[in-house]
Amino acid sequence: MATFQTLPGFREFYPEDLARRNHIFRRWRQAAGTYGFAEYDAPVLEPLELYKTKSGDEIEGQLFNFTDKGGREVALRPEMTPTVCRLVGAKANALKRPIKWFSIAEFYRYERAQKGRLRAFFQFNADIFGEPGPEAEIELIALLIQCLAGFGLTKDDFCVRLSDRDLWFFYLEALGFNDTQARELLGAIDKVEKLGDAAFEAFAEKHGPLAPEKMAAILGFMKIRSLEALAAEIGRIGQDKLEARLGDWRRVIAGLTAMSLGEFIQVDLSVVRGLAYYTGFVFEAFDRKGDLRALAGGGRYNDLVKKLGLPDLPAVGFAIGDVTTGLLLEQRGLMPTFVQAPDVYCVIGGEKERAAAFGDIQALRAAGYRVDYPLKEVGFGKQFKAAAESGAKVALIYGGDEIAKGVVKLRDLTERSERDVPRADLLVTVRDFLAGA
Ligand code: HAM
């Protein structure tokens, strides 16, 4: 007989897995709420065109796409950014600015299977539209930090690597490269970690080999790891655009430092981001040990809304994934175990007693208590075992004698003590008992 397995890179969530996922989502939602972001959602299937050229070659090659029965070219969403641009762009004039939005949703990319990378995964996306200044970056980077710190992770567990595509463009311009060349070079720089010097081969084939001093300058700029080193290199070059941009850097770092988040930030000019639409600051979160893939990534993308044929709207945002976040929490022992225990377990004598028990069960549930009972008639022994194993703190025992007397037996499952409780007082008694009175 054929066995049907999940597709590679897709997950099934058994209740304990879903409890862990929900825990992650809960903390992210909490963080977004405290930062004043409003939640939205959008379709999982989109026109293929939305991702063509906008997201970049890498994502385009990973699309789950097909032709639907109406002949439309469609794709499962690989990311939220083009979609949220459409949502915001369509109502740009009606929305109060700055527009601070977030979502939690599933995404699909046909990736090569590896630790921390699947073909279906969840992201928390947070974006700010309508704010051109670096204040938006401060707010988003602070939120990203909270999305990890909210689980108890500290500056010793993760950092946010901060870089800047504007700075790179100005720097490459100062080195004598034109815009197209600069774009291609950034594509190569994105791949240096993976490919080493070979990352520049495609560029060399097209434009001739890089002069050794230019190659050295690029590799040197990539190695910059502090604001001081950055300021020194910019000072050496003496270009106005670079000097002005350094001012934005100082504002971002000063803002985050004032929020006591400075120690989470690592200046790292080797981050340039693979996605095609980023225009300014870019950042990625990594675990400090460095054995996981990126936890989160984002940056400024001032041209994307306009490229979709909508109003010109500056934007910056990031996405954090559930897979690497979950792995990091497990590694650090910060993933709680979740027991879905009822508050009350009802032990029911027989069919006759069931009717009385059902009335009380409904009343307790209506009052918000989690109540469980055996669906079928089974012996007392088995029911007591089930009550103990359920994790409930209290059992209510519905025997024929008790019901005749208008009472129910309340058993403390921790202390193993018992007492009779008038059924008329049941709600109050259970409430006081669970409150520890
Ligand atoms: P991204 O860097 O492609 O950015 O993805 C962000 C995060 O999503 C990654 O750091 C990772 O945690 C998670 N992720 C991505 N691909 C996978 C995968 N195959 N399996 C598991 N997790 C994955 C974006 O998606 C941008 N749209 C983020 C953004 C929002 N930029 C501006 N606003």
Short mmCIF file of C-alpha atoms and ligand atoms in Angstrom, two decimals:
data_model
loop_
_atom_site.label_atom_id
_atom_site.label_comp_id
_atom_site.label_asym_id
_atom_site.label_seq_id
_atom_site.Cartn_x
_atom_site.Cartn_y
_atom_site.Cartn_z
CA MET A 1 0.00 0.00 0.00
CA ALA A 2 1.25 3.46 -0.81
CA THR A 3 2.24 5.62 2.14
CA PHE A 4 1.64 9.31 1.81
CA GLN A 5 4.35 11.44 3.29
CA THR A 6 4.58 15.18 3.65
CA LEU A 7 6.47 16.91 0.85
CA PRO A 8 10.13 17.71 1.57
CA GLY A 9 10.48 20.93 3.55
CA PHE A 10 6.84 20.97 4.73
CA ARG A 11 5.96 20.37 8.37
CA GLU A 12 3.11 18.78 10.25
CA PHE A 13 2.33 20.30 13.62
CA TYR A 14 1.30 17.81 16.30
CA PRO A 15 -0.34 19.52 19.30
CA GLU A 16 2.95 19.99 21.18
CA ASP A 17 4.60 21.39 18.01
CA LEU A 18 1.71 23.76 17.51
CA ALA A 19 1.92 24.86 21.15
CA ARG A 20 5.58 25.81 20.55
CA ARG A 21 4.70 27.64 17.33
CA ASN A 22 1.88 29.50 19.05
CA HIS A 23 4.24 30.47 21.85
CA ILE A 24 6.56 32.09 19.28
CA PHE A 25 3.65 33.86 17.56
CA ARG A 26 2.27 35.07 20.90
CA ARG A 27 5.55 36.77 21.86
CA TRP A 28 5.90 38.35 18.41
CA ARG A 29 2.34 39.67 18.54
CA GLN A 30 2.96 41.04 22.03
CA ALA A 31 6.12 42.81 20.85
CA ALA A 32 4.33 44.35 17.84
CA GLY A 33 1.48 45.51 20.08
CA THR A 34 3.78 47.29 22.51
CA TYR A 35 5.48 49.04 19.58
CA GLY A 36 2.16 50.24 18.17
CA PHE A 37 2.04 48.13 14.97
CA ALA A 38 -1.35 47.12 13.52
CA GLU A 39 -1.90 43.57 12.24
CA TYR A 40 -2.99 42.79 8.64
CA ASP A 41 -3.23 39.69 6.45
CA ALA A 42 -3.30 38.98 2.72
CA PRO A 43 -3.74 36.15 0.17
CA VAL A 44 -1.38 33.19 0.09
CA LEU A 45 -1.68 32.91 -3.72
CA GLU A 46 -0.65 35.90 -5.82
CA PRO A 47 -0.09 36.79 -9.49
CA LEU A 48 3.36 35.50 -10.50
CA GLU A 49 4.12 38.94 -11.91
CA LEU A 50 4.23 40.42 -8.39
CA TYR A 51 7.54 38.67 -7.74
CA LYS A 52 9.11 38.82 -11.19
CA THR A 53 12.08 41.19 -11.15
CA LYS A 54 10.86 42.80 -7.90
CA SER A 55 12.15 40.22 -5.46
CA GLY A 56 15.31 39.29 -7.39
CA ASP A 57 16.68 36.25 -9.21
CA GLU A 58 17.24 34.11 -6.14
CA ILE A 59 13.64 34.20 -4.93
CA GLU A 60 12.30 33.99 -8.50
CA GLY A 61 14.15 30.72 -8.95
CA GLN A 62 12.57 29.35 -5.78
CA LEU A 63 8.93 30.10 -6.56
CA PHE A 64 6.17 27.53 -6.24
CA ASN A 65 4.28 28.69 -9.33
CA PHE A 66 1.72 27.22 -11.71
CA THR A 67 -1.01 28.12 -14.17
CA ASP A 68 -4.46 28.07 -12.56
CA LYS A 69 -7.59 26.69 -14.24
CA GLY A 70 -8.39 30.15 -15.60
CA GLY A 71 -4.99 30.32 -17.31
CA ARG A 72 -3.50 32.78 -14.80
CA GLU A 73 0.17 32.56 -13.91
CA VAL A 74 0.19 32.39 -10.11
CA ALA A 75 2.67 31.76 -7.29
CA LEU A 76 2.47 30.87 -3.63
CA ARG A 77 3.88 33.88 -1.82
CA PRO A 78 7.62 33.57 -1.08
CA GLU A 79 7.62 36.76 1.00
CA MET A 80 5.22 39.49 2.14
CA THR A 81 7.00 42.65 1.02
CA PRO A 82 5.52 43.16 -2.51
CA THR A 83 2.05 42.27 -1.16
CA VAL A 84 2.16 44.72 1.74
CA CYS A 85 3.37 47.40 -0.66
CA ARG A 86 0.26 46.80 -2.77
CA LEU A 87 -2.04 46.97 0.29
CA VAL A 88 -0.50 50.16 1.62
CA GLY A 89 0.03 51.74 -1.81
CA ALA A 90 -3.63 51.25 -2.78
CA LYS A 91 -4.79 53.30 0.24
CA ALA A 92 -1.71 55.46 0.66
CA ASN A 93 -3.62 58.72 0.92
CA ALA A 94 -6.23 57.45 3.36
CA LEU A 95 -3.80 55.94 5.87
CA LYS A 96 -2.45 57.94 8.81
CA ARG A 97 1.36 58.16 8.70
CA PRO A 98 3.67 56.73 9.70
CA ILE A 99 2.00 53.47 8.71
CA LYS A 100 3.24 50.78 11.11
CA TRP A 101 1.96 47.33 10.15
CA PHE A 102 2.80 43.72 10.99
CA SER A 103 1.65 40.23 10.03
CA ILE A 104 2.36 36.60 10.85
CA ALA A 105 1.97 34.33 7.84
CA GLU A 106 3.27 31.26 6.01
CA PHE A 107 5.59 31.52 3.01
CA TYR A 108 6.80 29.06 0.40
CA ARG A 109 10.20 28.81 -1.29
CA TYR A 110 11.57 25.86 -3.21
CA GLU A 111 14.87 25.90 -1.28
CA ARG A 112 17.53 23.22 -0.97
CA ALA A 113 16.84 21.40 2.31
CA GLN A 114 19.26 22.42 5.06
CA LYS A 115 19.23 23.12 8.79
CA GLY A 116 17.06 26.15 9.45
CA ARG A 117 15.73 26.37 5.89
CA LEU A 118 12.49 24.71 4.82
CA ARG A 119 10.10 25.06 1.89
CA ALA A 120 7.19 26.26 4.01
CA PHE A 121 7.92 28.51 6.97
CA PHE A 122 6.38 31.35 8.92
CA GLN A 123 7.57 34.92 9.12
CA PHE A 124 6.66 37.83 11.31
CA ASN A 125 6.86 40.88 9.02
CA ALA A 126 6.96 44.43 10.36
CA ASP A 127 7.17 47.45 8.08
CA ILE A 128 6.94 51.23 8.36
CA PHE A 129 5.72 53.26 5.37
CA GLY A 130 5.88 57.02 4.93
CA GLU A 131 8.96 57.81 7.01
CA PRO A 132 12.10 58.60 5.00
CA GLY A 133 14.39 59.32 7.96
CA PRO A 134 16.48 56.84 9.99
CA GLU A 135 13.97 57.12 12.88
CA ALA A 136 12.03 54.33 11.12
CA GLU A 137 15.12 52.13 11.17
CA ILE A 138 15.57 52.76 14.92
CA GLU A 139 11.98 51.73 15.62
CA LEU A 140 12.18 48.58 13.48
CA ILE A 141 15.57 47.41 14.71
CA ALA A 142 14.34 47.92 18.29
CA LEU A 143 11.25 45.85 17.48
CA LEU A 144 13.38 43.13 15.89
CA ILE A 145 15.49 42.96 19.05
CA GLN A 146 12.33 42.72 21.17
CA CYS A 147 11.09 39.88 18.92
CA LEU A 148 14.04 37.83 20.22
CA ALA A 149 14.63 39.38 23.66
CA GLY A 150 10.96 38.68 24.49
CA PHE A 151 11.88 34.99 24.84
CA GLY A 152 14.71 35.72 27.28
CA LEU A 153 17.47 35.82 24.65
CA THR A 154 20.18 38.38 25.44
CA LYS A 155 22.95 40.29 23.68
CA ASP A 156 25.16 37.24 24.32
CA ASP A 157 22.79 35.07 22.26
CA PHE A 158 22.23 37.19 19.16
CA CYS A 159 23.17 40.41 17.42
CA VAL A 160 21.83 42.58 14.62
CA ARG A 161 24.36 43.21 11.86
CA LEU A 162 23.86 46.63 10.38
CA SER A 163 24.96 47.68 6.92
CA ASP A 164 23.94 50.12 4.22
CA ARG A 165 23.49 49.79 0.48
CA ASP A 166 23.58 53.61 0.06
CA LEU A 167 26.96 53.69 1.67
CA TRP A 168 28.12 50.91 -0.64
CA PHE A 169 26.83 52.73 -3.74
CA PHE A 170 28.58 55.98 -2.71
CA TYR A 171 31.76 54.07 -1.90
CA LEU A 172 31.77 52.15 -5.20
CA GLU A 173 31.06 55.42 -7.03
CA ALA A 174 34.06 56.98 -5.31
CA LEU A 175 36.09 53.97 -6.54
CA GLY A 176 34.98 54.80 -10.10
CA PHE A 177 32.22 52.23 -10.73
CA ASN A 178 28.98 53.15 -12.48
CA ASP A 179 25.51 52.23 -11.13
CA THR A 180 25.14 48.96 -13.10
CA GLN A 181 28.61 47.83 -12.08
CA ALA A 182 27.90 48.77 -8.46
CA ARG A 183 24.72 46.65 -8.51
CA GLU A 184 26.58 43.67 -9.91
CA LEU A 185 29.35 44.11 -7.36
CA LEU A 186 26.81 44.13 -4.51
CA GLY A 187 25.43 40.86 -5.89
CA ALA A 188 28.97 39.46 -5.73
CA ILE A 189 29.60 40.83 -2.22
CA ASP A 190 26.42 39.05 -1.08
CA LYS A 191 27.98 35.77 -2.20
CA VAL A 192 31.54 36.23 -0.87
CA GLU A 193 30.80 34.35 2.36
CA LYS A 194 29.57 31.34 0.35
CA LEU A 195 31.93 31.43 -2.67
CA GLY A 196 35.03 33.41 -1.59
CA ASP A 197 36.86 35.28 -4.38
CA ALA A 198 34.96 33.22 -6.98
CA ALA A 199 31.98 35.47 -6.23
CA PHE A 200 33.59 38.16 -8.42
CA GLU A 201 34.14 35.88 -11.45
CA ALA A 202 30.90 36.82 -13.23
CA PHE A 203 31.75 40.52 -12.82
CA ALA A 204 35.28 39.98 -14.15
CA GLU A 205 33.99 38.07 -17.19
CA LYS A 206 31.73 40.98 -18.11
CA HIS A 207 33.85 44.00 -17.21
CA GLY A 208 37.39 42.64 -17.07
CA PRO A 209 39.28 41.73 -13.89
CA LEU A 210 39.06 44.08 -10.91
CA ALA A 211 42.21 46.14 -10.38
CA PRO A 212 44.00 44.76 -7.30
CA GLU A 213 43.72 48.05 -5.37
CA LYS A 214 39.96 48.21 -6.04
CA MET A 215 39.53 44.59 -4.98
CA ALA A 216 41.50 45.35 -1.81
CA ALA A 217 39.35 48.44 -1.13
CA ILE A 218 36.12 46.43 -1.54
CA LEU A 219 37.33 43.58 0.68
CA GLY A 220 38.61 46.13 3.22
CA PHE A 221 35.23 47.94 3.30
CA MET A 222 33.49 44.60 3.82
CA LYS A 223 35.64 44.01 6.90
CA ILE A 224 34.55 47.22 8.66
CA ARG A 225 33.10 46.33 12.07
CA SER A 226 32.75 49.62 13.95
CA LEU A 227 31.48 53.15 13.50
CA GLU A 228 35.00 54.46 14.25
CA ALA A 229 36.54 52.34 11.47
CA LEU A 230 33.77 53.46 9.12
CA ALA A 231 34.30 57.14 9.99
CA ALA A 232 38.06 56.74 9.45
CA GLU A 233 37.61 55.19 5.99
CA ILE A 234 35.06 57.84 4.97
CA GLY A 235 37.38 60.57 6.25
CA ARG A 236 40.18 59.14 4.13
CA ILE A 237 38.04 59.25 0.98
CA GLY A 238 36.56 62.69 1.71
CA GLN A 239 33.36 62.42 -0.39
CA ASP A 240 30.41 64.64 0.70
CA LYS A 241 27.70 62.01 0.13
CA LEU A 242 29.57 59.51 2.29
CA GLU A 243 30.10 62.14 5.02
CA ALA A 244 26.38 63.03 5.03
CA ARG A 245 25.41 59.38 5.20
CA LEU A 246 27.69 58.89 8.18
CA GLY A 247 25.40 61.36 9.98
CA ASP A 248 22.44 58.98 9.47
CA TRP A 249 24.53 56.14 10.85
CA ARG A 250 25.33 58.15 13.95
CA ARG A 251 21.59 58.85 14.47
CA VAL A 252 20.63 55.19 14.19
CA ILE A 253 23.35 54.04 16.57
CA ALA A 254 22.68 56.91 19.02
CA GLY A 255 18.93 56.18 19.03
CA LEU A 256 19.40 52.48 19.71
CA THR A 257 22.02 53.23 22.36
CA ALA A 258 19.57 55.58 24.09
CA MET A 259 17.12 52.66 24.16
CA SER A 260 19.88 50.58 25.83
CA LEU A 261 20.06 48.39 22.75
CA GLY A 262 23.48 49.49 21.50
CA GLU A 263 25.12 46.23 22.56
CA PHE A 264 22.91 44.22 20.24
CA ILE A 265 24.19 46.10 17.19
CA GLN A 266 27.17 44.97 15.16
CA VAL A 267 28.35 47.24 12.36
CA ASP A 268 29.04 44.80 9.51
CA LEU A 269 29.49 46.10 5.99
CA SER A 270 29.63 42.56 4.58
CA VAL A 271 25.81 42.39 4.83
CA VAL A 272 24.26 43.63 1.56
CA ARG A 273 21.13 41.38 1.32
CA GLY A 274 20.21 39.26 -1.68
CA LEU A 275 16.77 40.75 -2.36
CA ALA A 276 16.70 43.19 -5.25
CA TYR A 277 14.62 46.01 -3.78
CA TYR A 278 16.72 47.30 -0.86
CA THR A 279 17.91 50.89 -1.17
CA GLY A 280 19.50 52.03 2.11
CA PHE A 281 20.15 50.56 5.55
CA VAL A 282 20.02 46.76 5.59
CA PHE A 283 20.27 44.47 8.60
CA GLU A 284 20.24 40.83 9.58
CA ALA A 285 19.96 39.12 12.96
CA PHE A 286 22.29 36.22 13.72
CA ASP A 287 22.95 34.01 16.71
CA ARG A 288 26.31 34.90 18.30
CA LYS A 289 27.63 31.35 18.07
CA GLY A 290 27.07 31.55 14.34
CA ASP A 291 25.91 27.99 13.78
CA LEU A 292 22.46 28.95 12.52
CA ARG A 293 21.32 30.61 9.32
CA ALA A 294 20.02 34.20 9.61
CA LEU A 295 17.25 34.67 12.17
CA ALA A 296 15.84 37.76 10.48
CA GLY A 297 16.55 40.17 7.67
CA GLY A 298 15.32 43.51 6.46
CA GLY A 299 16.10 46.99 5.32
CA ARG A 300 14.88 50.06 3.51
CA TYR A 301 13.14 49.74 0.14
CA ASN A 302 12.12 53.23 -0.93
CA ASP A 303 11.38 52.42 -4.60
CA LEU A 304 9.27 49.27 -4.41
CA VAL A 305 5.81 50.81 -3.90
CA LYS A 306 6.38 53.08 -6.90
CA LYS A 307 7.73 50.18 -8.99
CA LEU A 308 4.39 48.44 -8.45
CA GLY A 309 2.69 51.40 -10.14
CA LEU A 310 1.53 52.93 -6.85
CA PRO A 311 2.38 56.22 -5.11
CA ASP A 312 5.95 56.98 -4.17
CA LEU A 313 6.22 55.90 -0.54
CA PRO A 314 9.40 55.40 1.47
CA ALA A 315 9.44 52.09 3.33
CA VAL A 316 11.55 50.01 5.66
CA GLY A 317 10.87 46.67 7.28
CA PHE A 318 12.09 43.25 8.27
CA ALA A 319 10.97 39.64 8.61
CA ILE A 320 11.92 37.14 11.29
CA GLY A 321 11.41 33.42 10.67
CA ASP A 322 9.93 30.78 12.97
CA VAL A 323 12.38 28.00 12.00
CA THR A 324 15.69 29.53 13.11
CA THR A 325 14.01 31.27 16.06
CA GLY A 326 12.66 27.90 17.25
CA LEU A 327 16.07 26.23 16.82
CA LEU A 328 17.81 28.98 18.79
CA LEU A 329 15.27 28.80 21.63
CA GLU A 330 15.67 24.99 21.83
CA GLN A 331 19.50 25.35 21.83
CA ARG A 332 19.39 27.85 24.68
CA GLY A 333 16.82 25.89 26.71
CA LEU A 334 14.33 28.75 26.36
CA MET A 335 11.49 26.78 24.78
CA PRO A 336 9.01 25.90 27.53
CA THR A 337 7.23 22.55 27.62
CA PHE A 338 3.55 22.97 27.12
CA VAL A 339 1.05 20.79 28.94
CA GLN A 340 -2.51 21.24 27.86
CA ALA A 341 -4.11 20.18 31.13
CA PRO A 342 -7.76 20.71 32.02
CA ASP A 343 -8.57 22.59 35.23
CA VAL A 344 -11.19 20.05 36.24
CA TYR A 345 -11.67 16.37 35.44
CA CYS A 346 -15.14 14.89 36.07
CA VAL A 347 -15.37 11.28 37.18
CA ILE A 348 -18.86 9.99 36.39
CA GLY A 349 -20.41 6.91 38.08
CA GLY A 350 -22.72 5.68 35.33
CA GLU A 351 -25.22 6.69 32.69
CA LYS A 352 -27.70 7.85 35.38
CA GLU A 353 -25.20 10.29 36.87
CA ARG A 354 -24.15 11.62 33.46
CA ALA A 355 -27.09 14.02 33.13
CA ALA A 356 -26.29 15.71 36.45
CA ALA A 357 -22.60 15.90 35.56
CA PHE A 358 -23.32 17.36 32.11
CA GLY A 359 -25.30 20.24 33.63
CA ASP A 360 -22.37 21.14 35.91
CA ILE A 361 -19.79 20.64 33.15
CA GLN A 362 -21.61 23.12 30.92
CA ALA A 363 -21.89 25.65 33.75
CA LEU A 364 -18.16 25.33 34.58
CA ARG A 365 -17.16 25.64 30.91
CA ALA A 366 -19.44 28.65 30.47
CA ALA A 367 -17.57 30.24 33.40
CA GLY A 368 -14.31 29.73 31.46
CA TYR A 369 -12.87 26.62 33.12
CA ARG A 370 -11.25 23.88 31.09
CA VAL A 371 -13.23 20.75 31.89
CA ASP A 372 -12.74 17.20 30.65
CA TYR A 373 -14.57 13.89 31.29
CA PRO A 374 -14.62 10.37 29.78
CA LEU A 375 -16.80 10.29 26.68
CA LYS A 376 -17.85 6.68 27.33
CA GLU A 377 -18.86 4.89 30.53
CA VAL A 378 -15.76 3.30 32.12
CA GLY A 379 -14.95 2.00 35.61
CA PHE A 380 -14.00 4.37 38.46
CA GLY A 381 -10.44 2.99 38.58
CA LYS A 382 -9.74 3.91 34.94
CA GLN A 383 -11.34 7.32 35.38
CA PHE A 384 -9.20 8.16 38.44
CA LYS A 385 -6.12 7.15 36.47
CA ALA A 386 -7.23 9.35 33.55
CA ALA A 387 -7.91 12.23 35.98
CA ALA A 388 -4.41 11.93 37.49
CA GLU A 389 -2.76 11.67 34.06
CA SER A 390 -4.71 14.61 32.63
CA GLY A 391 -2.75 17.08 34.75
CA ALA A 392 -5.96 18.56 36.21
CA LYS A 393 -5.69 19.97 39.72
CA VAL A 394 -9.10 18.83 40.79
CA ALA A 395 -11.49 15.94 40.11
CA LEU A 396 -15.24 16.14 40.65
CA ILE A 397 -16.78 12.77 41.41
CA TYR A 398 -20.40 12.15 40.41
CA GLY A 399 -21.55 9.01 42.24
CA GLY A 400 -25.18 7.94 42.76
CA ASP A 401 -25.02 8.55 46.57
CA GLU A 402 -23.59 12.04 46.18
CA ILE A 403 -26.17 13.12 43.63
CA ALA A 404 -28.98 11.83 45.86
CA LYS A 405 -27.62 14.09 48.64
CA GLY A 406 -27.28 17.12 46.30
CA VAL A 407 -23.49 17.10 46.58
CA VAL A 408 -20.46 16.18 44.51
CA LYS A 409 -17.14 14.89 45.83
CA LEU A 410 -14.24 17.27 45.18
CA ARG A 411 -10.86 15.55 45.13
CA ASP A 412 -7.68 17.57 45.39
CA LEU A 413 -5.47 15.66 42.93
CA THR A 414 -2.25 17.11 44.34
CA GLU A 415 -2.97 16.57 48.07
CA ARG A 416 -5.20 13.56 47.40
CA SER A 417 -7.79 14.83 49.92
CA GLU A 418 -11.56 14.72 49.38
CA ARG A 419 -14.62 16.58 50.58
CA ASP A 420 -18.30 16.90 49.71
CA VAL A 421 -19.45 20.13 48.09
CA PRO A 422 -23.12 21.12 47.64
CA ARG A 423 -23.72 21.24 43.89
CA ALA A 424 -25.41 24.64 44.32
CA ASP A 425 -22.02 26.05 45.49
CA LEU A 426 -19.93 24.27 42.87
CA LEU A 427 -18.85 27.25 40.78
CA VAL A 428 -17.70 29.31 43.76
CA THR A 429 -15.95 26.33 45.35
CA VAL A 430 -14.07 25.42 42.16
CA ARG A 431 -13.13 29.06 41.63
CA ASP A 432 -11.74 29.40 45.17
CA PHE A 433 -9.99 26.06 44.99
CA LEU A 434 -8.22 26.89 41.70
CA ALA A 435 -7.30 30.32 43.02
CA GLY A 436 -5.56 28.52 45.88
CA ALA A 437 -7.99 29.69 48.59
P1 HAM B 1 14.55 37.16 3.89
O1 HAM B 1 15.93 37.48 4.37
O2 HAM B 1 14.41 36.45 2.60
O3 HAM B 1 13.77 38.55 3.87
O4 HAM B 1 13.80 36.33 5.01
C1 HAM B 1 13.71 36.79 6.33
C2 HAM B 1 13.79 35.63 7.30
O5 HAM B 1 12.81 34.64 6.97
C3 HAM B 1 15.11 34.87 7.27
O6 HAM B 1 16.08 35.52 8.06
C4 HAM B 1 14.69 33.53 7.85
O7 HAM B 1 14.58 33.58 9.27
C5 HAM B 1 13.30 33.36 7.28
N1 HAM B 1 13.37 32.50 6.08
C6 HAM B 1 13.59 32.87 4.80
N2 HAM B 1 13.61 31.79 3.99
C7 HAM B 1 13.40 30.71 4.77
C8 HAM B 1 13.29 29.30 4.55
N3 HAM B 1 13.40 28.78 3.34
N4 HAM B 1 13.07 28.50 5.62
C9 HAM B 1 12.95 29.01 6.86
N5 HAM B 1 13.02 30.32 7.13
C10 HAM B 1 13.25 31.16 6.11
C11 HAM B 1 12.50 38.71 3.40
O8 HAM B 1 11.73 37.80 3.21
C12 HAM B 1 12.07 40.16 3.26
N6 HAM B 1 10.79 40.17 2.55
C13 HAM B 1 11.98 40.79 4.63
C14 HAM B 1 11.48 42.20 4.62
C15 HAM B 1 10.32 42.67 5.13
N7 HAM B 1 12.13 43.24 4.10
C16 HAM B 1 11.40 44.32 4.26
N8 HAM B 1 10.29 43.99 4.90
#
